[in-house]
Amino acid sequence: ADEIRLSAWCSEMCMRDRHYGTALKRHLTWIWKLRIEHPTDEILQYCDDIAAAFHRILYHPDIATVFAYVFEELLVIPVGNIFGSKSSPSWWDVVAEIRAHLAACGDLSVYPTPLADRLVIPPEPDSNIAATFVPACADKLHPGIPAQQATRPHHSMFVDDNGMAALVHFMRTTIQSSEASAKILFGYPAEDPRRPVCLAEDKWLETVSHLLHYLGFDIDTRRLTMSWPLDKRTQFRSLILSLQPLCSPRDISRILGLLRNAAEVALLIVYISMRVQF
């Protein structure tokens, strides 16, 4: 019965306008609510990434034949999801939300987490630094987080990227739950030596900070700010200049995608993207 309820919960979650599209907002909202109740406590952030994510979503044999095709003299039957198909993020999001639910609600303390164990967690800042933290104000939509809820791990999954934020004393536990939940779903390497480590170790940060680059933005929990990095803006400007005076539909799509991502920071860009689209 628990498995059925969890499956129904995930199905409903993924059908609601692609739940992963709100990952950034959920991450920021969690930080805001933490800051309301903890105005002088350090809030740390971290992000991990699943390596070769879409290859880890395996098709049931009955459905694999639906995607089979013939190439020259070969019959190709794909066994796993592919990146780039229209449905691939949605398929992955089902697993991502199961992982987020498991990491937040399950008791994963018995599972080894060597990556999280070796992380460097910074100490609490002194009173002078804490006094500079920008406060957050509560309202009807965003009240503060009760003390018992603030100790629970919070995970904002954007497909294969997991953004985490927690008070300094609970940050390592939060990251440990992320590592354990990923390996529970995709297998510990020790159980099958043919399976590579599921977390991308080349993207695994060795230190934890109040600063984080997540989903294309720089987020600061002390200043409560989010900014579009200068290098991203420079690349975008160079792209626009390189495409003038003629643009293909694909070029326009790239520009619109980057603009709408930046619109999370500067609402004026919503108007600009509509101008480009028309």
Coordinates of C-alpha atoms in Angstrom, one line a residue:
A1 CA 0.0 0.0 0.0
D2 CA 2.9 2.4 0.8
E3 CA 4.4 1.7 -2.7
I4 CA 1.0 2.4 -4.4
R5 CA 0.6 5.7 -2.5
L6 CA 4.2 6.8 -3.3
S7 CA 3.7 5.9 -7.0
A8 CA 0.4 7.9 -7.1
W9 CA 2.0 10.8 -5.3
C10 CA 4.9 10.9 -7.8
S11 CA 2.7 10.5 -10.8
E12 CA 0.5 13.4 -9.7
M13 CA 3.6 15.5 -8.9
C14 CA 5.1 15.0 -12.4
M15 CA 1.9 15.7 -14.2
R16 CA 1.5 19.0 -12.5
D17 CA 3.3 21.2 -15.1
R18 CA 6.6 19.3 -14.8
H19 CA 7.5 19.6 -11.1
Y20 CA 11.2 19.9 -11.8
G21 CA 10.5 23.4 -13.3
T22 CA 9.9 24.8 -9.9
A23 CA 13.1 23.4 -8.3
L24 CA 14.8 26.8 -8.2
K25 CA 11.8 28.5 -6.6
R26 CA 11.5 25.8 -4.0
H27 CA 15.2 26.1 -3.2
L28 CA 14.9 29.8 -2.7
T29 CA 11.7 29.6 -0.8
W30 CA 13.2 27.1 1.7
I31 CA 16.2 29.5 2.3
W32 CA 13.8 32.4 2.8
K33 CA 11.7 30.5 5.4
L34 CA 14.8 29.3 7.2
R35 CA 16.1 32.9 7.4
I36 CA 12.8 34.1 9.0
E37 CA 13.2 31.8 12.0
H38 CA 17.0 31.9 12.1
P39 CA 18.1 35.5 11.4
T40 CA 21.7 35.1 12.6
D41 CA 22.3 31.4 11.9
E42 CA 24.5 30.3 9.0
I43 CA 22.5 28.7 6.1
L44 CA 24.7 26.5 3.9
Q45 CA 24.1 25.3 0.4
Y46 CA 25.3 22.3 -1.7
C47 CA 24.5 20.7 -5.0
D48 CA 25.2 17.2 -6.5
D49 CA 24.7 15.7 -9.9
I50 CA 23.9 12.2 -11.2
A51 CA 26.4 11.0 -13.8
A52 CA 24.9 9.7 -17.1
A53 CA 21.5 10.3 -15.5
F54 CA 19.2 9.2 -18.4
H55 CA 21.1 6.0 -19.0
R56 CA 20.0 4.9 -15.5
I57 CA 16.3 4.9 -16.3
L58 CA 15.7 1.5 -17.7
Y59 CA 12.7 0.6 -19.7
H60 CA 10.4 -2.4 -18.9
P61 CA 10.9 -5.1 -21.5
D62 CA 7.3 -4.7 -22.6
I63 CA 7.8 -1.1 -23.5
A64 CA 11.3 -1.3 -24.8
T65 CA 10.0 -2.9 -28.0
V66 CA 7.8 0.2 -28.6
F67 CA 10.9 2.3 -29.1
A68 CA 12.7 -0.4 -31.2
Y69 CA 13.8 0.6 -34.7
V70 CA 15.8 -0.8 -37.7
F71 CA 19.1 0.8 -38.7
E72 CA 20.6 -0.7 -41.8
E73 CA 20.7 -4.4 -41.0
L74 CA 20.5 -4.0 -37.2
L75 CA 17.4 -4.2 -35.0
V76 CA 18.0 -1.7 -32.2
I77 CA 16.0 -2.2 -28.9
P78 CA 16.9 0.6 -26.4
V79 CA 16.9 -0.6 -22.8
G80 CA 17.2 2.9 -21.2
N81 CA 15.9 6.4 -21.5
I82 CA 17.8 8.7 -23.9
F83 CA 18.7 12.4 -23.4
G84 CA 17.0 14.7 -25.8
S85 CA 13.6 13.1 -26.2
K86 CA 10.6 15.2 -25.3
S87 CA 9.6 13.0 -22.5
S88 CA 13.0 12.3 -21.0
P89 CA 13.0 15.0 -18.3
S90 CA 9.5 14.0 -17.2
W91 CA 10.4 10.3 -17.0
W92 CA 13.5 11.1 -14.9
D93 CA 11.5 13.4 -12.7
V94 CA 9.5 10.5 -11.4
V95 CA 12.7 8.9 -10.0
A96 CA 14.1 12.3 -8.9
E97 CA 11.0 13.0 -6.7
I98 CA 11.1 9.5 -5.3
R99 CA 14.7 10.2 -4.3
A100 CA 13.8 13.5 -2.8
H101 CA 11.0 11.9 -0.7
L102 CA 13.3 9.1 0.4
A103 CA 16.1 11.5 1.3
A104 CA 13.8 13.7 3.3
C105 CA 11.7 11.1 5.1
G106 CA 13.7 7.9 5.2
D107 CA 16.2 6.8 7.9
L108 CA 19.3 6.4 5.9
S109 CA 21.8 6.6 8.7
V110 CA 22.9 2.9 8.2
Y111 CA 24.1 3.5 4.6
P112 CA 27.8 4.5 4.1
T113 CA 28.3 7.9 2.6
P114 CA 32.1 8.3 1.9
L115 CA 31.7 11.4 -0.3
A116 CA 29.6 13.4 2.3
D117 CA 31.8 12.3 5.2
R118 CA 34.9 13.9 3.8
L119 CA 33.3 17.3 3.1
V120 CA 34.6 20.4 4.9
I121 CA 31.8 22.1 6.8
P122 CA 32.7 25.7 7.7
P123 CA 32.3 26.8 11.4
E124 CA 29.6 29.1 12.5
P125 CA 30.4 32.8 11.7
D126 CA 31.2 35.1 14.5
S127 CA 28.7 37.7 15.8
N128 CA 30.1 40.5 13.7
I129 CA 29.5 38.6 10.5
A130 CA 26.1 37.2 11.6
A131 CA 25.0 40.8 12.3
T132 CA 25.3 41.6 8.6
F133 CA 22.9 38.9 7.5
V134 CA 20.0 40.3 5.5
P135 CA 16.7 39.5 7.3
A136 CA 13.6 37.8 5.8
C137 CA 10.1 38.9 6.5
A138 CA 7.2 36.5 7.0
D139 CA 3.9 36.8 5.3
K140 CA 0.7 34.7 4.7
L141 CA 2.3 32.7 1.9
H142 CA 5.7 32.3 3.5
P143 CA 5.7 31.8 7.2
G144 CA 8.8 30.7 9.1
I145 CA 9.8 27.0 9.5
P146 CA 9.1 25.4 12.8
A147 CA 12.2 24.2 14.7
Q148 CA 11.5 20.5 14.2
Q149 CA 10.9 20.9 10.5
A150 CA 14.2 22.8 10.0
T151 CA 16.1 19.7 11.1
R152 CA 14.7 17.7 8.2
P153 CA 16.7 17.4 5.0
H154 CA 15.3 19.5 2.1
H155 CA 16.0 18.6 -1.5
S156 CA 15.0 20.5 -4.6
M157 CA 15.5 18.1 -7.5
F158 CA 15.9 19.6 -11.0
V159 CA 16.0 16.3 -13.0
D160 CA 19.5 15.0 -12.1
D161 CA 20.7 18.0 -10.1
N162 CA 19.9 18.2 -6.4
G163 CA 20.0 21.6 -4.6
M164 CA 20.2 21.5 -0.8
A165 CA 20.1 24.2 1.8
A166 CA 20.2 23.7 5.6
L167 CA 21.4 25.3 8.8
V168 CA 25.1 24.7 9.4
H169 CA 24.5 22.0 12.1
F170 CA 22.3 19.9 9.8
M171 CA 24.1 20.4 6.5
R172 CA 26.2 17.2 6.6
T173 CA 23.2 15.1 7.4
T174 CA 21.3 16.6 4.5
I175 CA 24.2 15.8 2.1
Q176 CA 24.5 12.3 3.5
S177 CA 20.8 11.7 2.9
S178 CA 21.3 12.9 -0.7
E179 CA 24.2 10.5 -1.4
A180 CA 22.5 7.6 0.3
S181 CA 19.2 8.0 -1.6
A182 CA 21.0 8.3 -4.9
K183 CA 22.9 5.0 -4.3
I184 CA 19.8 3.2 -3.0
L185 CA 18.0 3.9 -6.2
F186 CA 20.9 3.3 -8.6
G187 CA 22.9 0.7 -6.7
Y188 CA 26.1 0.8 -4.6
P189 CA 29.2 0.2 -6.7
A190 CA 30.3 -2.5 -4.3
E191 CA 27.2 -4.5 -5.0
D192 CA 27.9 -4.7 -8.8
P193 CA 31.4 -3.7 -9.9
R194 CA 30.1 -3.2 -13.5
R195 CA 28.0 -0.2 -12.4
P196 CA 29.9 3.0 -12.1
V197 CA 29.4 5.4 -9.2
C198 CA 26.0 7.2 -9.8
L199 CA 27.1 10.6 -8.4
A200 CA 29.4 12.7 -10.7
E201 CA 32.5 12.8 -8.6
D202 CA 34.2 15.3 -11.0
K203 CA 31.4 17.8 -10.0
W204 CA 31.5 16.9 -6.3
L205 CA 32.6 20.0 -4.4
E206 CA 35.0 19.4 -1.5
T207 CA 33.8 22.4 0.6
V208 CA 30.3 23.6 1.6
S209 CA 29.5 27.3 1.6
H210 CA 26.7 29.9 1.9
L211 CA 27.4 30.6 -1.8
L212 CA 26.2 28.2 -4.5
H213 CA 26.1 28.2 -8.3
Y214 CA 22.8 26.4 -8.9
L215 CA 20.8 26.1 -12.2
G216 CA 22.8 28.9 -13.8
F217 CA 22.6 31.4 -10.9
D218 CA 24.8 32.5 -8.0
I219 CA 22.8 32.3 -4.8
D220 CA 24.0 33.9 -1.5
T221 CA 22.2 33.0 1.7
R222 CA 23.8 35.8 3.7
R223 CA 22.7 38.6 1.4
L224 CA 19.6 36.7 0.3
T225 CA 20.4 37.5 -3.4
M226 CA 20.4 35.6 -6.7
S227 CA 22.4 36.9 -9.7
W228 CA 23.0 35.9 -13.3
P229 CA 26.8 35.5 -13.5
L230 CA 28.8 37.9 -15.6
D231 CA 30.4 35.2 -17.6
K232 CA 26.9 33.9 -18.6
R233 CA 25.8 37.3 -19.6
T234 CA 29.0 37.8 -21.6
Q235 CA 28.4 34.5 -23.4
F236 CA 24.9 35.5 -24.2
R237 CA 25.9 38.8 -25.6
S238 CA 28.5 37.2 -27.8
L239 CA 25.9 34.7 -29.0
I240 CA 23.5 37.5 -30.1
L241 CA 26.2 39.4 -31.8
S242 CA 27.4 36.3 -33.7
L243 CA 23.9 35.6 -35.0
Q244 CA 23.2 39.0 -36.6
P245 CA 21.8 39.8 -39.0
L246 CA 20.2 36.4 -39.8
C247 CA 18.9 33.9 -37.3
S248 CA 17.5 30.4 -37.8
P249 CA 14.6 29.1 -35.8
R250 CA 17.1 27.0 -33.8
D251 CA 19.1 30.1 -33.0
I252 CA 16.0 31.9 -31.8
S253 CA 15.1 29.0 -29.6
R254 CA 18.6 29.1 -28.0
I255 CA 18.2 32.8 -27.3
L256 CA 14.7 32.4 -25.9
G257 CA 15.8 29.6 -23.6
L258 CA 18.6 31.7 -22.2
L259 CA 16.5 34.8 -21.9
R260 CA 13.7 33.0 -20.0
N261 CA 16.2 31.5 -17.6
A262 CA 17.5 34.9 -16.8
A263 CA 13.9 36.2 -16.4
E264 CA 14.0 34.5 -13.0
V265 CA 16.2 37.4 -11.9
A266 CA 15.2 40.3 -14.1
L267 CA 11.4 40.4 -14.8
L268 CA 12.0 42.9 -17.7
I269 CA 13.5 40.0 -19.6
V270 CA 10.0 38.5 -19.9
Y271 CA 9.0 41.4 -22.0
I272 CA 12.2 41.2 -24.0
S273 CA 11.8 37.5 -24.7
M274 CA 8.3 38.1 -26.0
R275 CA 9.7 40.8 -28.3
V276 CA 12.3 38.3 -29.6
Q277 CA 9.6 35.6 -30.0
F278 CA 7.3 37.9 -32.1

